[in-house]
Coordinates of C-alpha atoms in Angstrom, one line a residue:
Chain A
M620 CA -21.7 11.1 -16.9
L621 CA -21.2 10.2 -20.6
I622 CA -19.7 6.9 -21.6
Q623 CA -18.3 6.6 -25.2
Q624 CA -17.1 3.6 -27.0
L625 CA -15.8 2.0 -23.8
T626 CA -13.8 -1.2 -24.6
K627 CA -11.9 -3.8 -22.5
H628 CA -10.1 -6.9 -23.5
Y629 CA -9.0 -9.8 -21.2
G630 CA -6.5 -11.6 -23.4
A631 CA -8.0 -11.9 -26.8
K632 CA -11.5 -11.8 -25.5
R633 CA -13.4 -8.6 -25.8
V634 CA -15.4 -8.4 -22.6
V635 CA -16.7 -4.9 -23.2
D636 CA -17.2 -3.9 -26.8
E637 CA -17.6 -0.2 -27.7
V638 CA -20.2 0.5 -25.0
S639 CA -21.8 4.0 -25.1
F640 CA -24.5 5.4 -23.0
E641 CA -25.3 8.4 -20.8
I642 CA -26.0 8.2 -17.1
P643 CA -28.9 10.4 -16.2
K644 CA -28.1 12.6 -13.2
G645 CA -30.2 12.2 -10.0
K646 CA -31.7 8.9 -11.0
V647 CA -31.2 5.2 -10.3
L648 CA -29.7 3.3 -13.1
S649 CA -29.4 -0.5 -13.0
L650 CA -27.1 -2.5 -15.2
I651 CA -28.4 -6.0 -15.9
G652 CA -27.6 -8.9 -18.1
P653 CA -26.4 -12.5 -18.0
N654 CA -23.1 -13.6 -16.4
G655 CA -20.1 -12.5 -18.4
A656 CA -22.0 -9.8 -20.2
G657 CA -19.5 -7.2 -19.0
K658 CA -21.7 -5.2 -16.6
S659 CA -19.3 -5.4 -13.7
T660 CA -16.4 -4.6 -15.9
V661 CA -18.2 -1.5 -17.2
M662 CA -18.8 -0.6 -13.6
G663 CA -15.2 -1.1 -12.8
M664 CA -14.1 1.2 -15.7
I665 CA -16.5 4.0 -14.8
S666 CA -15.2 3.9 -11.3
R667 CA -11.5 3.8 -12.2
L668 CA -11.0 0.4 -10.4
V669 CA -10.4 -1.3 -13.8
A670 CA -8.2 0.3 -16.5
K671 CA -10.0 0.8 -19.8
D672 CA -8.4 -0.2 -23.1
A673 CA -10.2 2.3 -25.2
G674 CA -13.1 4.8 -25.1
L675 CA -13.9 7.8 -22.9
V676 CA -15.7 8.2 -19.6
H677 CA -16.7 11.9 -19.4
F678 CA -17.4 12.9 -15.9
E679 CA -18.4 16.5 -15.0
G680 CA -16.6 17.9 -18.0
K681 CA -13.4 15.9 -18.3
D682 CA -12.3 12.3 -18.9
L683 CA -12.0 10.2 -15.8
A684 CA -8.3 9.6 -16.4
Q685 CA -7.7 13.3 -16.1
W686 CA -9.2 13.6 -12.7
N687 CA -7.0 13.8 -9.7
S688 CA -7.9 10.6 -7.7
R689 CA -8.5 12.4 -4.5
D690 CA -10.8 15.0 -6.0
L691 CA -12.7 12.2 -7.8
S692 CA -13.1 10.4 -4.5
K693 CA -15.2 13.4 -3.3
R694 CA -17.5 13.1 -6.3
L695 CA -17.9 9.4 -6.9
A696 CA -18.0 6.5 -4.6
I697 CA -17.9 2.8 -5.4
L698 CA -18.8 -0.2 -3.3
T699 CA -17.7 -3.6 -4.7
Q700 CA -18.8 -7.1 -3.7
S701 CA -15.7 -8.2 -2.0
N702 CA -15.3 -6.5 1.3
N703 CA -13.7 -9.0 3.6
I704 CA -12.0 -6.5 5.9
Q705 CA -9.4 -8.2 8.0
M706 CA -8.8 -5.5 10.5
K707 CA -10.3 -5.0 13.9
L708 CA -12.5 -2.1 13.0
T709 CA -15.7 -0.8 14.6
V710 CA -18.7 0.4 12.6
R711 CA -17.9 4.0 13.5
E712 CA -14.3 3.7 12.5
L713 CA -15.3 2.1 9.2
V714 CA -17.8 4.9 8.5
S715 CA -15.1 7.5 9.4
F716 CA -13.0 6.1 6.6
G717 CA -15.6 7.6 4.3
R718 CA -14.2 11.0 5.3
F719 CA -10.7 10.1 4.3
P720 CA -10.8 12.1 1.0
Y721 CA -11.6 15.2 3.0
S722 CA -9.6 14.8 6.2
Q723 CA -6.8 12.4 5.2
G724 CA -7.3 10.6 8.4
R725 CA -7.5 13.6 10.8
L726 CA -11.2 14.0 11.5
Q727 CA -12.5 17.6 11.9
E728 CA -15.7 18.7 13.5
E729 CA -17.5 18.6 10.2
D730 CA -16.3 15.1 9.5
R731 CA -17.5 13.8 12.8
Q732 CA -20.9 15.4 12.1
K733 CA -21.1 13.7 8.7
V734 CA -20.2 10.4 10.2
D735 CA -22.9 10.7 12.9
E736 CA -25.4 11.7 10.2
A737 CA -24.5 8.6 8.1
L738 CA -24.7 6.3 11.1
A739 CA -28.1 7.8 12.0
Y740 CA -29.4 7.5 8.4
M741 CA -28.5 3.8 8.3
E742 CA -29.8 3.3 11.8
L743 CA -26.5 2.0 13.0
E744 CA -26.1 4.0 16.2
V745 CA -26.8 1.0 18.4
I746 CA -24.0 -1.0 16.9
A747 CA -21.7 1.8 16.2
D748 CA -19.0 0.6 18.6
Q749 CA -19.2 -3.1 17.6
F750 CA -16.5 -4.7 15.5
I751 CA -17.2 -5.3 11.8
D752 CA -16.3 -9.0 12.0
E753 CA -18.9 -9.5 14.7
L754 CA -21.8 -8.3 12.5
S755 CA -24.2 -10.2 10.3
G756 CA -24.0 -9.9 6.5
G757 CA -26.9 -7.5 6.4
Q758 CA -25.5 -5.2 9.1
R759 CA -22.1 -5.2 7.5
Q760 CA -23.6 -4.2 4.2
R761 CA -25.5 -1.3 5.8
A762 CA -22.2 -0.2 7.5
M763 CA -20.5 -0.2 4.1
I764 CA -23.4 1.9 2.7
A765 CA -23.1 4.3 5.7
M766 CA -19.4 4.7 4.8
V767 CA -20.4 5.6 1.2
I768 CA -22.9 8.1 2.5
A769 CA -20.3 9.7 4.8
Q770 CA -18.1 10.0 1.7
D771 CA -20.7 12.5 0.5
T772 CA -20.5 12.0 -3.2
D773 CA -23.0 12.9 -6.0
Y774 CA -22.5 9.6 -7.6
I775 CA -22.7 6.2 -5.9
L776 CA -21.8 3.0 -7.7
L777 CA -22.8 -0.3 -6.2
D778 CA -21.7 -3.6 -7.6
E779 CA -24.3 -6.3 -6.8
P780 CA -25.3 -4.8 -3.4
T781 CA -27.9 -7.5 -2.9
N782 CA -25.5 -10.4 -3.3
N783 CA -25.5 -12.8 -0.4
L784 CA -28.3 -11.1 1.3
D785 CA -31.6 -12.8 2.1
I786 CA -34.9 -11.4 0.7
Y787 CA -35.5 -9.2 3.7
H788 CA -32.1 -7.6 3.7
A789 CA -32.0 -7.4 -0.1
S790 CA -35.3 -5.6 -0.4
N791 CA -34.3 -3.3 2.4
M792 CA -31.1 -2.6 0.5
M793 CA -33.1 -1.6 -2.5
K794 CA -35.3 0.7 -0.5
I795 CA -32.1 2.3 0.8
V796 CA -30.9 2.8 -2.7
R797 CA -34.2 4.5 -3.6
R798 CA -33.9 6.8 -0.6
L799 CA -30.4 7.7 -1.5
C800 CA -31.7 9.0 -4.8
D801 CA -35.1 10.5 -3.7
E802 CA -34.0 12.0 -0.3
L803 CA -30.4 12.7 -0.8
G804 CA -30.4 13.5 -4.5
K805 CA -27.7 11.0 -5.4
T806 CA -27.1 9.4 -8.7
V807 CA -27.0 5.7 -8.1
I808 CA -25.7 3.1 -10.5
L809 CA -26.1 -0.5 -9.6
V810 CA -25.1 -3.9 -11.1
L811 CA -28.0 -6.2 -10.4
H812 CA -28.8 -9.9 -11.1
E813 CA -32.3 -9.7 -9.9
I814 CA -34.4 -8.2 -12.7
N815 CA -37.4 -7.5 -10.5
Y816 CA -35.4 -5.4 -8.1
A817 CA -34.1 -3.5 -11.1
A818 CA -37.6 -3.0 -12.4
F819 CA -39.2 -2.0 -9.1
Y820 CA -36.5 0.3 -7.7
S821 CA -34.7 1.9 -10.6
D822 CA -35.6 4.7 -13.1
Y823 CA -33.5 3.5 -16.0
I824 CA -32.1 0.1 -17.0
C825 CA -29.2 -0.7 -19.2
A826 CA -29.0 -4.3 -20.3
F827 CA -25.8 -5.9 -21.5
V828 CA -25.3 -8.9 -23.8
N829 CA -21.9 -10.1 -24.8
G830 CA -20.1 -6.9 -23.9
R831 CA -22.5 -4.7 -25.8
V832 CA -25.5 -2.6 -24.7
A833 CA -28.5 -4.5 -25.8
Q834 CA -31.1 -2.1 -24.3
F835 CA -31.1 1.2 -22.6
G836 CA -34.1 3.1 -21.4
T837 CA -36.7 3.6 -18.8
V838 CA -37.9 0.6 -16.9
E839 CA -41.1 0.4 -19.0
D840 CA -39.1 0.5 -22.2
V841 CA -36.6 -2.2 -21.3
I842 CA -38.7 -4.7 -19.3
S843 CA -40.8 -6.4 -22.0
K844 CA -41.3 -10.0 -22.8
E845 CA -39.4 -9.8 -26.1
N846 CA -36.5 -7.8 -24.8
L847 CA -35.8 -10.0 -21.7
S848 CA -36.1 -13.2 -23.8
A849 CA -33.6 -11.9 -26.2
I850 CA -31.2 -10.8 -23.4
Y851 CA -31.4 -13.9 -21.2
G852 CA -32.5 -16.6 -23.7
V853 CA -35.2 -17.7 -21.3
D854 CA -39.0 -17.4 -21.6
F855 CA -40.5 -14.6 -19.6
E856 CA -44.0 -13.5 -18.5
I857 CA -44.6 -9.9 -17.6
Q858 CA -47.3 -8.8 -15.2
Q859 CA -48.1 -5.3 -14.0
V860 CA -47.9 -5.2 -10.2
A861 CA -48.2 -1.8 -8.4
G862 CA -47.6 0.0 -11.6
R863 CA -44.4 -1.8 -12.3
P864 CA -43.6 -4.7 -14.7
L865 CA -43.0 -7.8 -12.7
S866 CA -41.2 -10.5 -14.7
I867 CA -41.8 -14.1 -14.1
Y868 CA -39.4 -16.8 -15.1
Y869 CA -38.6 -20.3 -14.1
Chain B
M491 CA -13.0 2.1 29.8
K492 CA -12.4 3.2 26.2
R493 CA -10.4 1.2 23.8
Q494 CA -7.9 4.0 23.3
D495 CA -7.2 4.2 27.0
V496 CA -6.8 0.4 27.3
N497 CA -4.3 0.6 24.4
Q498 CA -2.4 3.3 26.2
I499 CA -2.1 1.2 29.3
K500 CA -1.0 -1.8 27.3
A501 CA 1.6 0.4 25.6
A502 CA 2.9 1.7 28.9
I503 CA 3.2 -1.9 30.2
L504 CA 5.1 -2.9 27.0
I505 CA 7.5 0.0 27.4
T506 CA 8.1 -0.9 31.0
L507 CA 8.8 -4.5 30.1
A508 CA 11.2 -3.4 27.4
I509 CA 13.0 -1.1 29.8
L510 CA 13.2 -3.9 32.4
A511 CA 14.7 -6.2 29.7
V512 CA 17.2 -3.6 28.8
I513 CA 18.2 -3.0 32.4
G514 CA 18.3 -6.7 33.1
Y515 CA 20.5 -7.3 30.1
L516 CA 22.9 -4.5 30.9
T517 CA 23.3 -5.3 34.6
F518 CA 22.8 -9.1 35.0
N519 CA 25.9 -10.7 36.5
V520 CA 28.1 -7.6 36.0
N521 CA 31.2 -7.6 38.2
P522 CA 31.1 -4.1 39.8
K523 CA 34.9 -3.9 39.3
Y524 CA 34.6 -4.2 35.5
V525 CA 31.4 -2.2 34.8
E526 CA 33.1 -0.2 32.0
F527 CA 34.4 -3.3 30.3
A528 CA 31.0 -5.1 30.5
M529 CA 29.2 -2.0 29.1
R530 CA 31.6 -1.8 26.2
L531 CA 30.6 -5.4 25.3
R532 CA 26.9 -5.1 26.0
V533 CA 25.8 -1.7 24.9
P534 CA 26.6 -2.1 21.2
K535 CA 24.9 -5.5 21.2
L536 CA 21.9 -4.0 22.9
L537 CA 21.7 -1.2 20.3
V538 CA 21.9 -3.7 17.5
M539 CA 19.1 -5.6 19.0
L540 CA 16.9 -2.5 19.3
V541 CA 17.6 -1.5 15.7
T542 CA 16.9 -5.0 14.5
A543 CA 13.7 -5.3 16.5
F544 CA 12.5 -2.0 15.0
C545 CA 13.3 -3.0 11.4
I546 CA 11.7 -6.4 11.7
G547 CA 8.7 -5.3 13.7
G548 CA 7.8 -2.4 11.5
A549 CA 8.5 -4.1 8.2
S550 CA 6.4 -7.2 9.2
I551 CA 3.3 -5.2 10.1
V552 CA 3.6 -3.1 6.9
F553 CA 4.2 -6.2 4.8
Q554 CA 1.2 -8.1 6.2
T555 CA -1.0 -5.1 5.5
L556 CA 0.2 -4.9 1.9
I557 CA -0.4 -8.6 1.4
Q558 CA -3.7 -8.4 3.3
N559 CA -2.8 -11.5 5.2
T560 CA -1.6 -11.8 8.8
I561 CA 0.3 -15.1 8.7
V562 CA 2.9 -14.0 6.1
T563 CA 6.3 -12.9 7.1
P564 CA 8.8 -10.9 5.1
C565 CA 10.8 -14.1 4.9
L566 CA 8.8 -14.6 1.8
L567 CA 10.7 -11.8 0.1
G568 CA 13.7 -14.1 -0.1
M569 CA 16.2 -11.8 1.6
N570 CA 17.2 -14.6 4.1
S571 CA 18.2 -17.0 1.4
L572 CA 19.9 -14.3 -0.7
Y573 CA 21.9 -13.4 2.4
A574 CA 22.9 -17.0 2.9
L575 CA 23.8 -17.3 -0.8
I576 CA 26.0 -14.1 -0.8
H577 CA 27.9 -15.3 2.3
T578 CA 28.4 -18.8 1.0
A579 CA 29.5 -17.6 -2.4
V580 CA 32.0 -15.2 -0.8
V581 CA 33.6 -17.9 1.3
F582 CA 33.4 -20.5 -1.6
F583 CA 34.9 -18.3 -4.3
L584 CA 37.2 -16.0 -2.3
G585 CA 37.8 -18.1 0.8
S586 CA 37.1 -17.4 4.5
G587 CA 40.3 -15.4 4.7
S588 CA 39.4 -13.0 2.0
L589 CA 39.0 -9.3 2.5
I590 CA 35.2 -9.3 2.2
A591 CA 34.8 -12.2 4.6
R592 CA 37.1 -10.7 7.2
H593 CA 35.9 -7.1 7.1
P594 CA 32.4 -6.7 8.6
Q595 CA 31.9 -3.3 7.2
L596 CA 32.8 -4.4 3.7
S597 CA 30.7 -7.5 4.0
F598 CA 27.8 -5.4 5.2
L599 CA 28.1 -3.1 2.3
V600 CA 28.2 -6.0 -0.2
D601 CA 25.1 -7.5 1.5
L602 CA 23.2 -4.3 1.3
T603 CA 24.2 -3.5 -2.2
I604 CA 23.2 -6.9 -3.6
M605 CA 20.0 -7.1 -1.5
G606 CA 19.1 -3.6 -2.4
A607 CA 19.6 -4.2 -6.1
A608 CA 17.6 -7.4 -5.9
A609 CA 14.8 -5.5 -4.0
I610 CA 14.6 -2.8 -6.7
L611 CA 14.7 -5.3 -9.5
I612 CA 12.2 -7.7 -8.0
Y613 CA 9.9 -5.5 -6.0
G614 CA 10.2 -2.3 -8.0
T615 CA 10.4 -3.3 -11.6
L616 CA 8.8 -6.7 -11.6
F617 CA 5.9 -5.5 -9.6
K618 CA 5.2 -2.9 -12.2
K619 CA 5.6 -5.4 -15.0
M620 CA 3.2 -7.8 -13.3
K621 CA 0.5 -5.1 -13.4
Y622 CA 0.7 -4.6 -9.7
Q623 CA -0.5 -8.1 -8.8
I624 CA 0.9 -8.5 -5.3
L625 CA 0.4 -12.3 -5.3
Y626 CA 2.8 -12.6 -8.3
V627 CA 5.3 -10.7 -6.3
L628 CA 4.9 -13.2 -3.4
L629 CA 5.2 -16.1 -5.9
A630 CA 8.4 -14.5 -7.4
G631 CA 9.8 -14.1 -3.8
T632 CA 9.1 -17.7 -3.0
V633 CA 10.6 -19.0 -6.2
M634 CA 13.7 -16.8 -5.7
S635 CA 14.0 -18.1 -2.1
T636 CA 14.1 -21.6 -3.3
F637 CA 16.4 -20.8 -6.2
F638 CA 18.9 -19.0 -3.9
S639 CA 18.7 -21.8 -1.3
S640 CA 19.4 -24.5 -3.9
M641 CA 22.4 -22.7 -5.2
Q642 CA 23.7 -22.2 -1.7
T643 CA 23.1 -25.8 -0.8
T644 CA 25.0 -26.9 -3.9
L645 CA 27.9 -24.6 -3.0
I646 CA 28.0 -25.9 0.6
R647 CA 28.0 -29.5 -0.6
I648 CA 31.2 -29.1 -2.6
M649 CA 32.9 -26.8 -0.1
D650 CA 36.0 -27.4 2.0
P651 CA 34.7 -28.6 5.4
N652 CA 37.0 -26.1 7.2
E653 CA 35.6 -23.2 5.2
Y654 CA 32.1 -24.4 5.9
D655 CA 32.8 -24.4 9.6
A656 CA 34.0 -20.8 9.3
L657 CA 30.9 -19.9 7.3
L658 CA 28.4 -21.4 9.5
G659 CA 28.8 -18.7 12.2
S660 CA 27.5 -16.0 9.8
L661 CA 24.6 -18.1 8.5
V662 CA 22.8 -18.2 11.8
A663 CA 21.4 -15.1 13.3
S664 CA 23.3 -14.1 16.3
F665 CA 24.1 -11.0 18.3
S666 CA 27.2 -12.4 19.8
N667 CA 29.6 -11.2 17.1
V668 CA 28.0 -8.2 15.7
N669 CA 30.0 -5.2 14.7
S670 CA 29.0 -1.9 16.3
S671 CA 30.5 0.2 13.6
L672 CA 27.6 -0.8 11.4
L673 CA 25.1 0.7 13.7
A674 CA 25.5 4.3 12.6
I675 CA 25.1 3.6 8.9
S676 CA 22.1 1.3 9.6
A677 CA 20.4 4.0 11.6
V678 CA 21.0 6.6 8.9
L679 CA 19.6 4.2 6.2
I680 CA 16.5 3.5 8.3
G681 CA 16.0 7.1 8.9
L682 CA 16.2 7.8 5.1
V683 CA 13.7 5.0 4.4
I684 CA 11.2 6.3 6.9
F685 CA 11.7 9.9 5.6
A686 CA 11.2 8.8 2.0
L687 CA 8.0 6.9 2.9
R688 CA 6.5 9.4 5.4
K689 CA 3.5 10.0 3.1
E690 CA 2.9 6.4 2.2
L691 CA 3.0 5.3 5.9
K692 CA 0.1 7.5 6.6
L693 CA -1.9 5.7 4.0
L694 CA -1.4 2.3 5.5
D695 CA -4.7 2.4 7.5
V696 CA -6.6 3.0 4.2
I697 CA -4.6 0.4 2.2
A698 CA -5.6 -2.2 4.8
L699 CA -9.3 -1.7 3.7
G700 CA -8.4 -3.4 0.5
K701 CA -7.3 -2.2 -2.9
N702 CA -10.8 -1.3 -4.2
Q703 CA -11.7 0.7 -1.1
A704 CA -8.4 2.5 -1.1
I705 CA -8.8 3.5 -4.7
N706 CA -12.4 4.6 -3.9
L707 CA -11.0 6.8 -1.2
G708 CA -8.6 8.5 -3.6
V709 CA -5.3 6.7 -2.8
D710 CA -2.9 5.9 -5.6
V711 CA -2.7 2.3 -4.5
D712 CA -0.2 0.8 -7.0
K713 CA 2.4 3.5 -6.4
T714 CA 2.0 3.4 -2.6
I715 CA 2.3 -0.3 -2.4
R716 CA 5.3 -0.4 -4.7
R717 CA 7.1 2.2 -2.6
L718 CA 6.2 0.5 0.7
L719 CA 7.2 -2.9 -0.5
L720 CA 10.6 -1.5 -1.5
G721 CA 10.9 0.1 1.9
V722 CA 10.0 -3.2 3.7
T723 CA 12.6 -5.1 1.6
V724 CA 15.3 -2.5 2.4
L725 CA 14.5 -2.6 6.2
I726 CA 14.6 -6.4 6.1
A727 CA 17.9 -6.3 4.2
I728 CA 19.4 -4.0 6.8
A729 CA 18.3 -6.2 9.7
T730 CA 19.5 -9.3 7.9
A731 CA 22.9 -7.8 7.0
L732 CA 23.3 -6.7 10.6
V733 CA 22.6 -10.0 12.4
G734 CA 21.8 -12.7 9.9
P735 CA 18.6 -14.4 8.8
I736 CA 16.0 -13.4 11.5
S737 CA 12.9 -12.1 9.8
F738 CA 10.9 -15.1 11.1
L739 CA 10.8 -13.1 14.3
G740 CA 8.4 -10.8 12.5
L741 CA 5.6 -13.3 12.4
I742 CA 5.6 -13.6 16.2
I743 CA 5.9 -9.9 17.1
A744 CA 3.5 -8.6 14.4
N745 CA 0.8 -11.0 15.4
L746 CA 1.3 -10.5 19.1
S747 CA 0.9 -6.8 18.4
R748 CA -2.2 -7.3 16.4
Q749 CA -3.7 -9.4 19.2
L750 CA -2.7 -7.1 21.9
F751 CA -3.8 -3.8 20.3
K752 CA -7.2 -4.6 18.9
T753 CA -7.1 -1.7 16.4
Y754 CA -6.6 -0.9 12.8
K755 CA -4.3 2.0 13.4
H756 CA -0.9 1.2 12.1
T757 CA 0.9 3.7 14.4
W758 CA -0.1 1.4 17.3
L759 CA 0.5 -1.8 15.5
I760 CA 4.0 -0.8 14.3
F761 CA 4.9 0.6 17.7
G762 CA 3.7 -2.6 19.5
S763 CA 5.4 -4.9 17.1
A764 CA 8.7 -3.0 17.4
V765 CA 8.6 -2.9 21.2
L766 CA 7.6 -6.5 21.5
G767 CA 10.5 -7.3 19.2
M768 CA 12.8 -5.5 21.6
I769 CA 11.5 -7.4 24.5
V770 CA 11.8 -10.8 22.7
L771 CA 15.3 -10.1 21.4
V772 CA 16.8 -8.5 24.6
G773 CA 15.1 -11.0 26.9
G774 CA 16.0 -13.9 24.6
Q775 CA 19.6 -12.8 24.5
L776 CA 19.7 -12.5 28.3
V777 CA 18.5 -16.1 28.5
V778 CA 20.9 -17.2 25.8
E779 CA 23.9 -15.6 27.5
H780 CA 23.2 -16.4 31.1
G781 CA 20.8 -19.3 31.0
F782 CA 22.5 -21.4 28.3
S783 CA 25.9 -19.7 28.4
Y784 CA 26.0 -19.1 24.7
S785 CA 25.5 -22.8 23.9
I786 CA 22.5 -22.0 21.5
P787 CA 22.1 -19.0 19.3
I788 CA 19.0 -16.8 19.8
S789 CA 17.6 -17.7 16.4
V790 CA 17.1 -21.2 17.7
L791 CA 14.9 -19.9 20.5
I792 CA 13.1 -17.6 18.1
T793 CA 12.5 -20.4 15.6
I794 CA 11.2 -22.8 18.2
G795 CA 8.9 -20.1 19.8
G796 CA 7.9 -18.8 16.4
G797 CA 7.1 -22.2 15.0
L798 CA 4.9 -23.0 18.0
Y799 CA 3.1 -19.7 17.8
F800 CA 2.6 -20.1 14.1
L801 CA 0.8 -23.4 14.7
I802 CA -1.3 -21.8 17.4
L803 CA -2.2 -19.1 14.9
L804 CA -3.2 -21.7 12.3
F805 CA -5.2 -24.0 14.5
G806 CA -6.1 -21.8 17.5
K807 CA -9.2 -19.9 18.2
G808 CA -8.2 -16.8 16.2
R809 CA -8.7 -18.8 13.1
Q810 CA -11.5 -17.0 11.3
R811 CA -9.9 -13.7 11.8
I812 CA -6.5 -14.8 10.5
C813 CA -7.3 -16.9 7.5

């Protein structure tokens, strides 16, 4: 996926300003940056949730706008932060919605199999028949991920997946992200606030400041004392832990 | 027992209740000598009630799903107050003896045309202009409601009291003086709406997941919502033109249906809501006719019951799920 000169205005304010980068296939890419840097808006535009004002998002040979929405939904899945589902829905039913692009609501044998696989992969079989609104935040997040897995797309976009999760569930979520990439061969793009999660679980990092790409590269390239201080305006210490750069800030 | 089976049993009970209500309504206190005469009076009323219940019940469920909120009613679309304004204006400017006021068919057509035009203008065009922000549409509907009501109140205040007396009958929902000749055209219109929206209706389950999820799953959300919203408005307009302002009923039956059938499937929810509407309307009318001997219109019953139920919804145990 190739992003060229992507731009978005809200009123007179340019929240995303001629952003260009390439998303490496089969890797985990984290978008980081301070609040209001435009990372979620970029995520919205590359997933067609937010309309872009200018620029191109090349996806598998053509611009995103030229894709038929249903075909696209078999190639690219997005999970946003706000998922307050109002309906009486069980975990299995939610995960089954992931098959909607294929079955249009009428599940075939293959769809059921994929749903079962997704439930098993996220270890949700025990609670498969519980209602979503009776689950804890961590369980609900796992159910949402299972739905994305059932959707069976090459690209998975996650907008702040660790938001509102405690340390246990958040680090589990990041391990799941890693497995999606390593075991299932997915390309995963995340918006993250927690720099250390980005450093420890992703392959590439793209850092935004004021609607522009400040840094793009491998974790080792981007996570340095100078870079992070410039991006966040806070003093950083970097230590190597388990072969990864751990940033310390306070 | 599986949820699906439980729902089927509940559906069977509902249908039985509805049939009982229908039989009760048709046969209660009928003098065997005048069966034919009684049927000629009761059958058209009954059919109107069934059609109204279907319109309001279906439209309410769809509307709540589109707004993503289960305590809204299509009242918010402002069709009730527009209806009141049209009728008041007709009587005010043309008089209660005028052609439009006297001819139910004509008045029905005028209602439908104006409400349909308003629906297309507000919920078709404006929605597009507002960049598909559904809350703006609600706001527009609320402002329109107030606007229409204020105009109507002003007209009433300077109206001849005799004319007002004649008008009042049509401003309160009632099945007592409904014209059966409007049934056929209503049924045809409803059929057309459903046919035009057959694809969109199948997408309701996905739309209910929220806008982002629906887009993610490949649904053209903006177009679907716009078309469904238009359909809802037309159905409400038909029901209102048939019997008067009654869409508050939708709040009760839609929520009862959601509580009864604990499912996300709109086929069940719409079915439940429509059948519950039939039970409430037919049963209510039975009570109105034979319990209160027509001294109160059914809308009074519905408003009292609906108001209480609304409060229960707001303060009751279902709170987390509803708000």
